[in-house]
Structures are given as structure tokens and as C-alpha cells.
Amino acid sequence: MRTSLPIAVAFISGLVLVVAFFFRDDSLIGSLRQEFIVWLTIIGGFTLLLGVVSIVRVSWTAVKRRKEGWFYKILTLLGVFAMAIPAVLPVSWSPLFGRSDGTIYDWLFNYMQSPMMSTMFATLAFYIASAAHRAFRARSAEATILLITACAIMLWRIPMGEAMLNMIPGDLPSWLNTYVMGGANMAVQRGIIIGAALGAASMSLRIILGIERMYMGKG
Amino acid sequence: MSFWERMEKLDRRWVYLAVGIAVIIPFILPTPLPISITTEAQSLFDAVEALPDGSNVMLVYDYYPSTIAECEPIAIAACHHLFRKNCKIITLSNIPYGGPSMAEKITRMMADQYGKTYGVDYVNLGYKYGYVAVLSGMGQSIESIFPADNSGTLLSELPLMDSVKNYEDIAFIFEIADNATADYWVSIVNAQYGVPIGCGGTAVMAPKFYAYISSGQFVGLLGGMRGAAEYEILINKQADAVKGMQAQSLVHLLIIGLVIFGNVGFFVTRSKQKRGAA
């Protein structure tokens, strides 16, 4: 029962969503599909809640047992509660609650979370520059092609570099856009996208047919 | 140790310092640089420009706060263009991590500039879990997926949503993404419902999106800060992206310089080692 019920649910849900693709939205199966989709968003909401419960439990246990870095776990817990509680409390209690303009959540998001995330991402520029200097070497023909192409694209994407490329006869910026980005790059990206889509389709089919059971924690 | 050997083994802290200086200098000494318009940005601008005034447009904030530097200028430029054309904007986000807040902040700020009213000229649907389900479900009924807007007001109480039931009522989708959600807008919304999509994305994502440009699934593309700067120029509202391009120019040149120095150092060192071994 513990195995067959989830497989039956996955089979019926998957089958309805696949078959409904071939029917009109206002048909019975079209309506059923819409109902399943609404259920999916509701069930998904609970998985988000599960994530919050999980991070609180893990962090609280670490604090209680004074594990390494427990102080940072306190900050995590503070962050979770400081953002979540004012956001979910009813606006009728205070205009500071909720998620709209001028609320506690909005203030914390705009002046703490957002700048901190941007700062973390911005530090990548420093690491990329350092890594490019230390590791980007023309050790082989393939590496040399990659290196030259990368430098040319980086030049093309900036006004100063584009002006430099324009000094070379043959409209190099336009050539790079057409043949490198819209040609070689596009062909490779398309191959990756098609490969990933085929993989996703075959995995979905395996789940619907009950062959793939990893989502139940079983091989 | 020769100069080139020193360059190859340059301490990374000098690199960090150089990058820091390269970012700061353009803000102290701004030097406007001419920015040409790529065909992808021009196509996106033309597609929005060709929309009839007052069209319903979905503006999707599918990016995390970490990529604000690249994506926010695109969002602001898109709002300028759409509000200027009196388009009705429906915003939403598939990013739980701040997406609805960014949509709220930017759209409200731009709406105030153009004297637009919430619920009549624009609506923020907010976030709902499961982007594949959300995108599929909105094809039949937006209200069944988003019964209420981001602040909890029922859609039935918002005048704009009286005329917007599903994708049939949407003339254009302006997707701003720093992740793979853009793929689902293509495969679900464009491919199955035929709604034209224009995309603005981070420079990292832009190469992938070229595949959708040539297939016609994206009508146009804004790649990173450069794409945002192009759009700012096209709508004649030069702002943060155009300014940011100066810093980006210097950093790109610095990285290219470092790669060249590193490689010359590498070859000089290697030839010395070979000579030593011989």
C-alpha cells in the first residue's frame, strides 16, 4: 500500500495532465487538469512550509547543542522569524504587517536582504577576474579557441571594446553577433536544450509508469 | 624573477584592488560612451512599440535580488515603455525569494511617475508555488491560480482583471529572468498559447536565450546590463544601465588584460623551464 498508492496517484495525475494536452480547456478532462494544477500549487505551498520547519529545526538543534557555527544559526533563525512573522500577520492589526509598501517585511527586504544578496553576487566579479588571470591559459588548441572567443565577446559587449573591434575592417561586432552568438553558440545551446527536454520527458514517463521510484526514497 | 613571471604569479589581492578601482573610477569620472543597438534589442523595442495603446501586457519579474544590478534597469525601462504606451501591466513572479516585492516596488514607483492607478492600470499578482503549474494553469484561468493579488485583494475586486481572464487577453509578455523559468515561458506559454514573448535576462543567461531568438519564440532579447542600456537608449530614458556600462567596460578590459598578462607569463615561464631542462 505504501508503494502502490503513491504510484497510482503519480500515474493518474500524470496521465490526466498528458491526455488533457490533446483536449479543449472547456472539456471535462480540461477542467480536471485545471483542478489538478490548482492542487499542485496548494500542495507546493505546504512543501515551502516544510522547508521553513526544516531550517528552524536544524538551526535550533545546532544552537541547543552549541555545534560549530551555532552563532550563525541564531542569525538564521532571527532572519526567518523577522521576515516571516510580520509578513503573515494580518494588515488589519497594523499597517506595518503584511507585504506591501512600508511594512516591516518590505523594509527588511529592501534595506537588508536585497543589498546583502547583491553584495554577495557582486563579489563574483573579483573572483572571476582573479580566476581568469590564474587559470585561463591557452594550454591546448581548444583552450586557445575558447580564450580568443571569450575575449572577443567580452570586448563586443562593452562600448569601448566595440569601438576597438570596429577599427578592424569587416564589421567584426556584427560578425560576432551573427556567427558566434547566433551561430555556433545558438547551435550548442539548442543541442543542450533538446537533450535536457528529452531527458525530462523520459524521466516523467518513467515516473508516470512507476519505473522511477526515487521520489519515494526508493531505488 | 622576470616581469612576466611576476605577472603570472601576481598576488590575487592586487587583482581585487584593480577590479575595485576599475569599478569606482567611472562613478568619480563619468565618461559617456556611445552604445550601439543590437538587432535583438531593437526587435524587442519594435515589438512593444507595435502594440496597440492600452494593450494588456504581462511583466514577469523572474529574477532574484542578487541580480538587481542587471535586471532592475530592464524592469524600469520596460515599465517606462509600457506605461508611456498606456499599456495595462499585470506583474507576477515565479521567484519566492523577493520576486513579488521587487515587482511591487518597481511597478508602483513607475506607476506613480505616470499617474497610473493600482487595479485599473496595473496589478501585482505576486508569487505562487510551482512555475510549470502556474504557467499552464493561467492558460485556462488566471483567477483559479491567483484568486487574490499580492496584497490579498480578490481579483474580482480589481477592475483591470475583469477584462483579463487568461492568455487570450494578454497581448505581450515581457519576461525578465536570471534563471531557467524563461524556458518554461517559451515551452508552455509561447508554444502552446502563442503569446509573443520578449525577454530581458542576465548576461550569463543571454547566450542560452539566443536559441529562442532564431526560432522566433522570443521576439527580442536584452542581454544583461548592456541590453538594459540599449533599451534605455531606445526609449530615450538613459539611467543606471548606461552609467553602469562605463564600469563594466573598464572591468572587462581589465579582465582581458589580466588574461593576456597571465598567458604571456605562462609561455615565458614554460619556455624558460624547457630551456633549463634542455
Short mmCIF file of C-alpha atoms in Angstrom, two decimals:
data_model
loop_
_atom_site.label_atom_id
_atom_site.label_comp_id
_atom_site.label_asym_id
_atom_site.label_seq_id
_atom_site.Cartn_x
_atom_site.Cartn_y
_atom_site.Cartn_z
CA MET A 1 0.00 0.00 0.00
CA ARG A 2 2.83 2.40 0.89
CA THR A 3 4.31 1.88 -2.55
CA SER A 4 1.28 1.20 -4.73
CA LEU A 5 -0.77 4.23 -3.58
CA PRO A 6 1.86 6.87 -4.49
CA ILE A 7 2.47 5.08 -7.81
CA ALA A 8 -1.27 5.11 -8.55
CA VAL A 9 -1.52 8.82 -7.66
CA ALA A 10 1.50 9.63 -9.85
CA PHE A 11 0.10 7.54 -12.72
CA ILE A 12 -3.39 9.09 -12.64
CA SER A 13 -2.12 12.67 -12.18
CA GLY A 14 0.50 12.30 -14.90
CA LEU A 15 -1.91 10.62 -17.29
CA VAL A 16 -4.59 13.30 -16.84
CA LEU A 17 -2.09 16.12 -17.48
CA VAL A 18 -0.68 14.38 -20.57
CA VAL A 19 -4.04 13.40 -22.07
CA ALA A 20 -5.59 16.83 -21.34
CA PHE A 21 -2.98 18.38 -23.63
CA PHE A 22 -4.97 16.93 -26.57
CA PHE A 23 -8.37 18.20 -25.37
CA ARG A 24 -10.02 21.60 -25.26
CA ASP A 25 -9.78 23.57 -21.99
CA ASP A 26 -13.58 23.57 -21.54
CA SER A 27 -13.85 19.76 -21.85
CA LEU A 28 -14.27 17.52 -18.80
CA ILE A 29 -10.66 16.40 -18.88
CA GLY A 30 -9.56 20.03 -19.42
CA SER A 31 -11.41 21.05 -16.25
CA LEU A 32 -9.92 18.09 -14.37
CA ARG A 33 -6.45 19.15 -15.49
CA GLN A 34 -7.06 22.68 -14.19
CA GLU A 35 -8.23 21.22 -10.88
CA PHE A 36 -5.05 19.11 -10.63
CA ILE A 37 -2.92 22.16 -11.37
CA VAL A 38 -4.60 24.13 -8.57
CA TRP A 39 -3.99 21.20 -6.21
CA LEU A 40 -0.35 21.18 -7.26
CA THR A 41 0.12 24.82 -6.29
CA ILE A 42 -1.59 24.19 -2.93
CA ILE A 43 0.49 21.07 -2.16
CA GLY A 44 3.58 23.02 -3.25
CA GLY A 45 2.76 25.70 -0.68
CA PHE A 46 2.99 23.05 2.02
CA THR A 47 6.42 21.99 0.75
CA LEU A 48 7.58 25.59 1.27
CA LEU A 49 6.25 25.40 4.82
CA LEU A 50 8.10 22.12 5.25
CA GLY A 51 11.30 23.92 4.21
CA VAL A 52 10.77 26.60 6.86
CA VAL A 53 10.07 23.98 9.55
CA SER A 54 13.16 22.05 8.49
CA ILE A 55 15.55 25.02 8.61
CA VAL A 56 14.15 26.07 12.01
CA ARG A 57 14.58 22.54 13.43
CA VAL A 58 18.12 22.12 12.07
CA SER A 59 19.22 25.57 13.24
CA TRP A 60 17.58 25.23 16.66
CA THR A 61 19.23 21.83 17.24
CA ALA A 62 22.63 23.31 16.31
CA VAL A 63 22.13 26.20 18.74
CA LYS A 64 20.95 23.92 21.53
CA ARG A 65 23.96 21.61 21.16
CA ARG A 66 26.39 24.50 20.63
CA LYS A 67 27.63 22.97 17.39
CA GLU A 68 30.33 24.72 15.36
CA GLY A 69 29.00 28.00 13.95
CA TRP A 70 25.93 27.94 16.24
CA PHE A 71 26.01 31.72 16.48
CA TYR A 72 25.30 32.00 12.74
CA LYS A 73 22.32 29.68 13.22
CA ILE A 74 20.88 32.23 15.65
CA LEU A 75 21.16 34.83 12.89
CA THR A 76 19.41 32.40 10.52
CA LEU A 77 16.57 31.91 12.99
CA LEU A 78 16.32 35.65 13.59
CA GLY A 79 16.19 36.22 9.83
CA VAL A 80 13.48 33.60 9.29
CA PHE A 81 11.22 34.92 12.06
CA ALA A 82 11.88 38.63 11.47
CA MET A 83 10.87 38.29 7.80
CA ALA A 84 8.09 35.72 8.14
CA ILE A 85 6.10 36.84 11.19
CA PRO A 86 5.40 40.48 10.16
CA ALA A 87 4.66 39.27 6.61
CA VAL A 88 1.95 36.80 7.64
CA LEU A 89 0.29 38.84 10.42
CA PRO A 90 -2.97 40.49 9.28
CA VAL A 91 -2.73 44.05 7.94
CA SER A 92 -5.84 44.93 9.96
CA TRP A 93 -3.73 44.68 13.14
CA SER A 94 -1.18 47.23 11.98
CA PRO A 95 -0.12 48.84 8.66
CA LEU A 96 3.39 47.57 9.45
CA PHE A 97 2.25 43.97 8.88
CA GLY A 98 1.74 42.28 5.51
CA ARG A 99 3.96 42.52 2.45
CA SER A 100 3.03 45.78 0.77
CA ASP A 101 4.88 49.13 0.72
CA GLY A 102 6.01 50.50 4.07
CA THR A 103 5.69 47.25 6.00
CA ILE A 104 8.37 45.67 8.21
CA TYR A 105 8.83 42.90 5.66
CA ASP A 106 9.22 45.43 2.85
CA TRP A 107 11.78 47.42 4.83
CA LEU A 108 13.81 44.31 5.73
CA PHE A 109 13.69 43.12 2.13
CA ASN A 110 14.69 46.42 0.52
CA TYR A 111 17.33 47.52 3.02
CA MET A 112 18.79 44.25 4.26
CA GLN A 113 18.08 41.13 2.22
CA SER A 114 18.31 42.70 -1.22
CA PRO A 115 21.60 44.64 -0.64
CA MET A 116 23.17 41.61 1.07
CA MET A 117 22.30 39.30 -1.83
CA SER A 118 23.51 41.87 -4.38
CA THR A 119 26.76 42.27 -2.47
CA MET A 120 27.36 38.53 -2.40
CA PHE A 121 26.75 38.32 -6.12
CA ALA A 122 28.93 41.36 -6.83
CA THR A 123 31.93 39.74 -5.12
CA LEU A 124 31.88 37.25 -8.02
CA ALA A 125 33.42 39.94 -10.24
CA PHE A 126 36.55 39.88 -8.06
CA TYR A 127 36.79 36.10 -8.07
CA ILE A 128 36.14 35.88 -11.80
CA ALA A 129 38.90 38.41 -12.51
CA SER A 130 41.33 36.54 -10.26
CA ALA A 131 40.37 33.11 -11.66
CA ALA A 132 40.62 34.34 -15.26
CA HIS A 133 44.12 35.62 -14.56
CA ARG A 134 45.31 32.44 -12.84
CA ALA A 135 43.52 29.67 -14.74
CA PHE A 136 42.51 30.89 -18.22
CA ARG A 137 45.52 29.55 -20.12
CA ALA A 138 46.00 28.68 -23.79
CA ARG A 139 47.28 25.19 -22.99
CA SER A 140 45.68 23.49 -26.00
CA ALA A 141 44.08 24.39 -29.34
CA GLU A 142 40.57 24.09 -27.83
CA ALA A 143 41.51 26.25 -24.83
CA THR A 144 43.01 28.85 -27.20
CA ILE A 145 39.83 29.00 -29.31
CA LEU A 146 37.77 29.40 -26.12
CA LEU A 147 40.10 32.09 -24.82
CA ILE A 148 40.08 34.13 -28.03
CA THR A 149 36.30 33.81 -28.42
CA ALA A 150 35.67 34.79 -24.80
CA CYS A 151 37.90 37.86 -25.07
CA ALA A 152 36.26 38.89 -28.38
CA ILE A 153 32.76 38.55 -26.91
CA MET A 154 33.77 40.46 -23.79
CA LEU A 155 35.11 43.25 -26.00
CA TRP A 156 31.97 43.23 -28.16
CA ARG A 157 29.69 43.58 -25.12
CA ILE A 158 31.27 46.87 -24.00
CA PRO A 159 31.16 50.17 -25.89
CA MET A 160 34.93 50.75 -25.61
CA GLY A 161 35.67 47.25 -26.89
CA GLU A 162 33.15 47.56 -29.68
CA ALA A 163 34.89 50.76 -30.81
CA MET A 164 38.21 48.85 -30.83
CA LEU A 165 36.69 45.99 -32.85
CA ASN A 166 35.26 48.49 -35.32
CA MET A 167 38.84 49.61 -36.10
CA ILE A 168 39.41 46.19 -37.64
CA PRO A 169 37.92 46.05 -41.15
CA GLY A 170 34.98 43.68 -41.76
CA ASP A 171 32.32 44.75 -39.22
CA LEU A 172 33.57 42.38 -36.54
CA PRO A 173 30.86 43.22 -33.93
CA SER A 174 28.10 42.25 -36.33
CA TRP A 175 30.03 39.11 -37.34
CA LEU A 176 30.40 38.08 -33.68
CA ASN A 177 26.68 38.57 -33.05
CA THR A 178 25.61 36.70 -36.17
CA TYR A 179 28.07 33.83 -36.35
CA VAL A 180 29.38 33.33 -32.82
CA MET A 181 26.31 34.15 -30.67
CA GLY A 182 23.59 33.45 -33.23
CA GLY A 183 25.50 30.63 -34.93
CA ALA A 184 27.91 28.41 -33.00
CA ASN A 185 26.58 29.37 -29.56
CA MET A 186 22.96 29.00 -30.63
CA ALA A 187 23.58 25.55 -32.12
CA VAL A 188 25.25 24.32 -28.94
CA GLN A 189 22.55 25.82 -26.70
CA ARG A 190 19.85 24.25 -28.85
CA GLY A 191 21.54 20.85 -28.52
CA ILE A 192 21.66 21.22 -24.74
CA ILE A 193 18.01 22.34 -24.56
CA ILE A 194 16.79 19.45 -26.76
CA GLY A 195 18.90 16.95 -24.78
CA ALA A 196 17.57 18.25 -21.45
CA ALA A 197 13.97 18.19 -22.74
CA LEU A 198 14.31 14.60 -23.93
CA GLY A 199 15.80 13.65 -20.58
CA ALA A 200 12.95 15.37 -18.70
CA ALA A 201 10.34 13.69 -20.92
CA SER A 202 11.82 10.23 -20.42
CA MET A 203 12.13 10.79 -16.65
CA SER A 204 8.50 11.93 -16.49
CA LEU A 205 7.42 8.84 -18.40
CA ARG A 206 9.38 6.62 -16.01
CA ILE A 207 7.68 8.29 -13.01
CA ILE A 208 4.19 8.02 -14.56
CA LEU A 209 4.74 4.33 -15.34
CA GLY A 210 6.12 3.64 -11.88
CA ILE A 211 9.56 2.60 -13.10
CA GLU A 212 11.33 5.52 -11.39
CA ARG A 213 10.63 5.49 -7.65
CA MET A 214 13.35 7.71 -6.26
CA TYR A 215 10.78 10.38 -5.33
CA MET A 216 9.51 7.90 -2.69
CA GLY A 217 13.05 7.46 -1.38
CA LYS A 218 13.32 4.05 -3.06
CA GLY A 219 15.59 2.94 -5.88
CA MET B 1 62.16 36.53 -11.24
CA SER B 2 61.38 38.37 -14.50
CA PHE B 3 58.50 40.84 -15.00
CA TRP B 4 56.40 38.24 -16.89
CA GLU B 5 56.97 35.59 -14.24
CA ARG B 6 55.87 38.11 -11.63
CA MET B 7 52.77 38.87 -13.68
CA GLU B 8 51.90 35.20 -13.88
CA LYS B 9 52.21 34.78 -10.13
CA LEU B 10 50.57 38.12 -9.29
CA ASP B 11 49.01 38.07 -5.81
CA ARG B 12 45.22 37.90 -6.12
CA ARG B 13 44.83 40.85 -3.73
CA TRP B 14 46.32 43.14 -6.40
CA VAL B 15 43.71 41.80 -8.82
CA TYR B 16 40.93 42.55 -6.30
CA LEU B 17 42.29 46.06 -5.80
CA ALA B 18 42.45 46.67 -9.56
CA VAL B 19 38.85 45.46 -10.02
CA GLY B 20 37.70 47.71 -7.15
CA ILE B 21 39.42 50.74 -8.71
CA ALA B 22 38.04 49.89 -12.17
CA VAL B 23 34.51 49.83 -10.75
CA ILE B 24 34.87 53.07 -8.76
CA ILE B 25 36.65 55.28 -11.32
CA PRO B 26 33.68 55.66 -13.75
CA PHE B 27 31.47 56.85 -10.90
CA ILE B 28 34.00 59.56 -9.97
CA LEU B 29 34.96 60.48 -13.54
CA PRO B 30 31.98 59.59 -15.73
CA THR B 31 32.85 59.26 -19.40
CA PRO B 32 29.78 58.70 -21.58
CA LEU B 33 30.43 56.07 -24.21
CA PRO B 34 28.48 55.51 -27.43
CA ILE B 35 26.45 52.27 -27.22
CA SER B 36 25.26 50.67 -30.44
CA ILE B 37 21.92 48.85 -30.61
CA THR B 38 21.90 45.13 -31.35
CA THR B 39 19.20 43.65 -33.59
CA GLU B 40 17.82 41.65 -30.64
CA ALA B 41 17.19 44.77 -28.52
CA GLN B 42 15.78 46.66 -31.49
CA SER B 43 13.35 43.78 -32.24
CA LEU B 44 12.09 43.80 -28.65
CA PHE B 45 11.62 47.55 -28.71
CA ASP B 46 9.78 47.34 -32.07
CA ALA B 47 7.51 44.57 -30.78
CA VAL B 48 6.47 46.65 -27.75
CA GLU B 49 6.18 49.75 -29.89
CA ALA B 50 3.86 47.90 -32.30
CA LEU B 51 1.40 47.00 -29.50
CA PRO B 52 -1.85 48.95 -29.71
CA ASP B 53 -2.14 51.58 -26.96
CA GLY B 54 -3.84 50.19 -23.86
CA SER B 55 -2.88 46.54 -24.54
CA ASN B 56 -2.71 44.11 -21.64
CA VAL B 57 0.91 43.14 -21.02
CA MET B 58 2.28 40.65 -18.54
CA LEU B 59 5.52 41.88 -16.96
CA VAL B 60 7.25 38.99 -15.23
CA TYR B 61 9.84 39.60 -12.52
CA ASP B 62 11.58 36.19 -12.57
CA TYR B 63 14.85 37.28 -11.00
CA TYR B 64 16.45 37.13 -7.59
CA PRO B 65 17.57 40.23 -5.64
CA SER B 66 21.19 39.20 -6.30
CA THR B 67 20.91 40.18 -9.99
CA ILE B 68 19.21 43.53 -9.41
CA ALA B 69 22.16 45.37 -11.00
CA GLU B 70 21.40 43.77 -14.35
CA CYS B 71 17.66 43.07 -14.17
CA GLU B 72 16.24 46.11 -12.40
CA PRO B 73 17.27 48.59 -15.13
CA ILE B 74 15.49 46.31 -17.63
CA ALA B 75 12.36 46.27 -15.46
CA ILE B 76 12.40 50.05 -15.05
CA ALA B 77 12.93 50.62 -18.79
CA ALA B 78 10.12 48.16 -19.59
CA CYS B 79 7.75 49.99 -17.21
CA HIS B 80 8.65 53.35 -18.82
CA HIS B 81 7.91 52.00 -22.27
CA LEU B 82 4.71 50.17 -21.34
CA PHE B 83 3.20 52.94 -19.19
CA ARG B 84 4.11 55.50 -21.84
CA LYS B 85 2.02 53.48 -24.28
CA ASN B 86 -0.80 53.31 -21.69
CA CYS B 87 -0.48 49.53 -21.59
CA LYS B 88 -2.16 47.75 -18.70
CA ILE B 89 0.51 45.86 -16.76
CA ILE B 90 -0.05 42.60 -14.93
CA THR B 91 3.02 41.65 -12.91
CA LEU B 92 3.86 38.34 -11.32
CA SER B 93 6.90 36.38 -10.22
CA ASN B 94 7.91 32.74 -10.12
CA ILE B 95 10.66 33.55 -7.62
CA PRO B 96 9.67 33.18 -3.98
CA TYR B 97 12.82 34.95 -2.83
CA GLY B 98 11.72 38.57 -3.17
CA GLY B 99 10.21 38.45 -6.67
CA PRO B 100 6.80 39.87 -5.66
CA SER B 101 8.44 42.58 -3.54
CA MET B 102 10.59 43.75 -6.43
CA ALA B 103 7.58 43.72 -8.74
CA GLU B 104 5.63 45.75 -6.18
CA LYS B 105 8.39 48.28 -5.60
CA ILE B 106 9.39 48.95 -9.20
CA THR B 107 5.94 48.90 -10.77
CA ARG B 108 4.47 51.14 -8.05
CA MET B 109 7.37 53.60 -8.34
CA MET B 110 6.96 53.81 -12.13
CA ALA B 111 3.16 53.93 -11.92
CA ASP B 112 3.41 56.95 -9.60
CA GLN B 113 5.59 58.71 -12.18
CA TYR B 114 2.98 58.15 -14.90
CA GLY B 115 -0.05 58.78 -12.68
CA LYS B 116 -1.36 55.22 -13.02
CA THR B 117 -3.85 53.68 -10.60
CA TYR B 118 -3.49 50.28 -8.96
CA GLY B 119 -6.18 47.84 -10.01
CA VAL B 120 -7.09 49.91 -13.07
CA ASP B 121 -3.77 50.34 -14.90
CA TYR B 122 -1.67 47.68 -13.21
CA VAL B 123 -1.98 44.70 -10.92
CA ASN B 124 0.62 42.69 -9.00
CA LEU B 125 -0.42 39.03 -8.84
CA GLY B 126 2.54 38.13 -6.62
CA TYR B 127 4.00 34.64 -6.33
CA LYS B 128 2.52 31.16 -6.43
CA TYR B 129 4.44 27.93 -5.98
CA GLY B 130 5.26 25.69 -8.97
CA TYR B 131 6.00 27.68 -12.10
CA VAL B 132 5.11 24.86 -14.51
CA ALA B 133 1.66 24.52 -12.92
CA VAL B 134 1.24 28.30 -12.66
CA LEU B 135 2.11 28.94 -16.31
CA SER B 136 -0.06 26.04 -17.52
CA GLY B 137 -2.98 26.94 -15.27
CA MET B 138 -3.10 30.59 -16.33
CA GLY B 139 -3.80 29.41 -19.87
CA GLN B 140 -7.29 28.41 -18.77
CA SER B 141 -7.92 30.81 -15.90
CA ILE B 142 -5.65 33.32 -14.18
CA GLU B 143 -8.14 33.67 -11.33
CA SER B 144 -8.06 29.97 -10.49
CA ILE B 145 -4.29 30.18 -9.97
CA PHE B 146 -4.21 33.65 -8.39
CA PRO B 147 -7.57 34.14 -6.63
CA ALA B 148 -6.10 37.26 -4.96
CA ASP B 149 -3.34 39.74 -5.76
CA ASN B 150 -0.08 40.16 -3.84
CA SER B 151 -1.72 42.10 -1.02
CA GLY B 152 -4.69 39.74 -0.71
CA THR B 153 -7.32 41.72 -2.66
CA LEU B 154 -9.57 39.39 -4.63
CA LEU B 155 -9.05 39.61 -8.39
CA SER B 156 -12.80 40.01 -8.81
CA GLU B 157 -12.49 43.35 -6.98
CA LEU B 158 -9.83 44.70 -9.39
CA PRO B 159 -11.34 46.40 -12.49
CA LEU B 160 -8.37 45.54 -14.73
CA MET B 161 -8.85 41.81 -14.15
CA ASP B 162 -12.46 41.99 -15.43
CA SER B 163 -11.04 42.02 -18.94
CA VAL B 164 -8.15 39.63 -18.29
CA LYS B 165 -9.20 36.02 -17.85
CA ASN B 166 -6.36 34.03 -19.45
CA TYR B 167 -3.59 34.30 -22.04
CA GLU B 168 -6.11 35.10 -24.77
CA ASP B 169 -6.45 38.54 -23.16
CA ILE B 170 -2.70 39.14 -22.97
CA ALA B 171 -1.12 40.87 -25.98
CA PHE B 172 2.50 40.51 -24.94
CA ILE B 173 4.69 39.03 -22.21
CA PHE B 174 7.81 40.85 -21.08
CA GLU B 175 9.85 38.27 -19.18
CA ILE B 176 12.81 39.42 -17.06
CA ALA B 177 14.74 36.37 -15.88
CA ASP B 178 18.05 35.34 -14.39
CA ASN B 179 17.22 31.61 -14.42
CA ALA B 180 15.58 28.79 -16.32
CA THR B 181 11.97 29.91 -15.81
CA ALA B 182 12.28 31.66 -19.18
CA ASP B 183 12.45 28.20 -20.80
CA TYR B 184 9.00 27.39 -19.43
CA TRP B 185 7.51 30.63 -20.67
CA VAL B 186 8.72 29.53 -24.11
CA SER B 187 7.67 25.88 -23.96
CA ILE B 188 4.33 26.39 -22.20
CA VAL B 189 3.06 29.89 -22.92
CA ASN B 190 4.55 30.71 -26.30
CA ALA B 191 4.47 27.24 -27.81
CA GLN B 192 1.03 26.22 -26.51
CA TYR B 193 -0.84 29.53 -26.34
CA GLY B 194 1.04 31.56 -28.95
CA VAL B 195 1.56 34.67 -26.81
CA PRO B 196 4.57 36.68 -28.07
CA ILE B 197 7.36 36.95 -25.51
CA GLY B 198 10.22 39.42 -25.22
CA CYS B 199 12.96 38.61 -22.76
CA GLY B 200 15.45 40.55 -20.70
CA GLY B 201 17.99 38.43 -18.88
CA THR B 202 21.34 38.46 -17.19
CA ALA B 203 24.43 38.37 -19.39
CA VAL B 204 25.08 34.82 -18.14
CA MET B 205 21.69 33.61 -19.37
CA ALA B 206 21.68 35.54 -22.65
CA PRO B 207 23.71 33.01 -24.72
CA LYS B 208 21.11 30.33 -23.95
CA PHE B 209 18.26 32.61 -24.97
CA TYR B 210 19.77 33.06 -28.46
CA ALA B 211 18.28 29.65 -29.28
CA TYR B 212 14.80 31.12 -28.76
CA ILE B 213 15.56 34.22 -30.81
CA SER B 214 16.37 32.38 -34.01
CA SER B 215 13.32 30.10 -33.58
CA GLY B 216 11.10 33.18 -33.18
CA GLN B 217 9.93 32.10 -29.73
CA PHE B 218 11.38 35.29 -28.27
CA VAL B 219 10.63 38.38 -30.33
CA GLY B 220 13.68 40.11 -28.86
CA LEU B 221 16.32 39.88 -26.18
CA LEU B 222 18.09 42.22 -23.77
CA GLY B 223 21.30 40.60 -22.56
CA GLY B 224 22.50 41.85 -19.17
CA MET B 225 23.37 45.43 -18.37
CA ARG B 226 24.35 46.03 -21.99
CA GLY B 227 20.85 45.01 -23.12
CA ALA B 228 19.31 47.26 -20.45
CA ALA B 229 21.50 50.16 -21.62
CA GLU B 230 20.38 49.59 -25.23
CA TYR B 231 16.73 49.64 -24.17
CA GLU B 232 17.26 52.81 -22.12
CA ILE B 233 18.70 54.46 -25.23
CA LEU B 234 15.83 53.17 -27.41
CA ILE B 235 13.17 54.59 -25.09
CA ASN B 236 15.24 57.74 -24.58
CA LYS B 237 15.46 57.36 -20.79
CA GLN B 238 19.17 56.88 -20.10
CA ALA B 239 19.68 55.85 -16.48
CA ASP B 240 21.54 53.29 -14.35
CA ALA B 241 22.37 50.79 -17.10
CA VAL B 242 24.03 53.38 -19.35
CA LYS B 243 26.03 54.63 -16.33
CA GLY B 244 26.88 51.07 -15.30
CA MET B 245 28.27 50.26 -18.74
CA GLN B 246 31.23 52.54 -18.03
CA ALA B 247 32.25 50.47 -15.00
CA GLN B 248 31.56 47.25 -16.88
CA SER B 249 33.73 48.46 -19.78
CA LEU B 250 36.72 49.04 -17.54
CA VAL B 251 36.30 45.71 -15.71
CA HIS B 252 36.01 43.77 -18.98
CA LEU B 253 39.16 45.47 -20.31
CA LEU B 254 40.93 44.74 -17.03
CA ILE B 255 39.99 41.04 -17.18
CA ILE B 256 41.14 40.78 -20.82
CA GLY B 257 44.40 42.49 -19.82
CA LEU B 258 44.88 40.09 -16.91
CA VAL B 259 44.24 37.08 -19.16
CA ILE B 260 46.81 38.36 -21.68
CA PHE B 261 49.41 39.10 -18.98
CA GLY B 262 48.77 35.72 -17.35
CA ASN B 263 49.21 33.88 -20.64
CA VAL B 264 52.34 35.74 -21.69
CA GLY B 265 53.79 34.99 -18.24
CA PHE B 266 52.76 31.35 -18.63
CA PHE B 267 54.52 30.98 -22.00
CA VAL B 268 57.64 32.86 -20.88
CA THR B 269 57.94 30.68 -17.75
CA ARG B 270 57.31 27.49 -19.74
CA SER B 271 59.93 28.32 -22.39
CA LYS B 272 62.44 29.11 -19.60
CA GLN B 273 61.71 25.78 -17.94
CA LYS B 274 62.13 23.97 -21.27
CA ARG B 275 65.46 25.71 -21.89
CA GLY B 276 66.55 24.83 -18.34
CA ALA B 277 65.61 21.17 -18.85
CA ALA B 278 67.48 21.03 -22.16
#
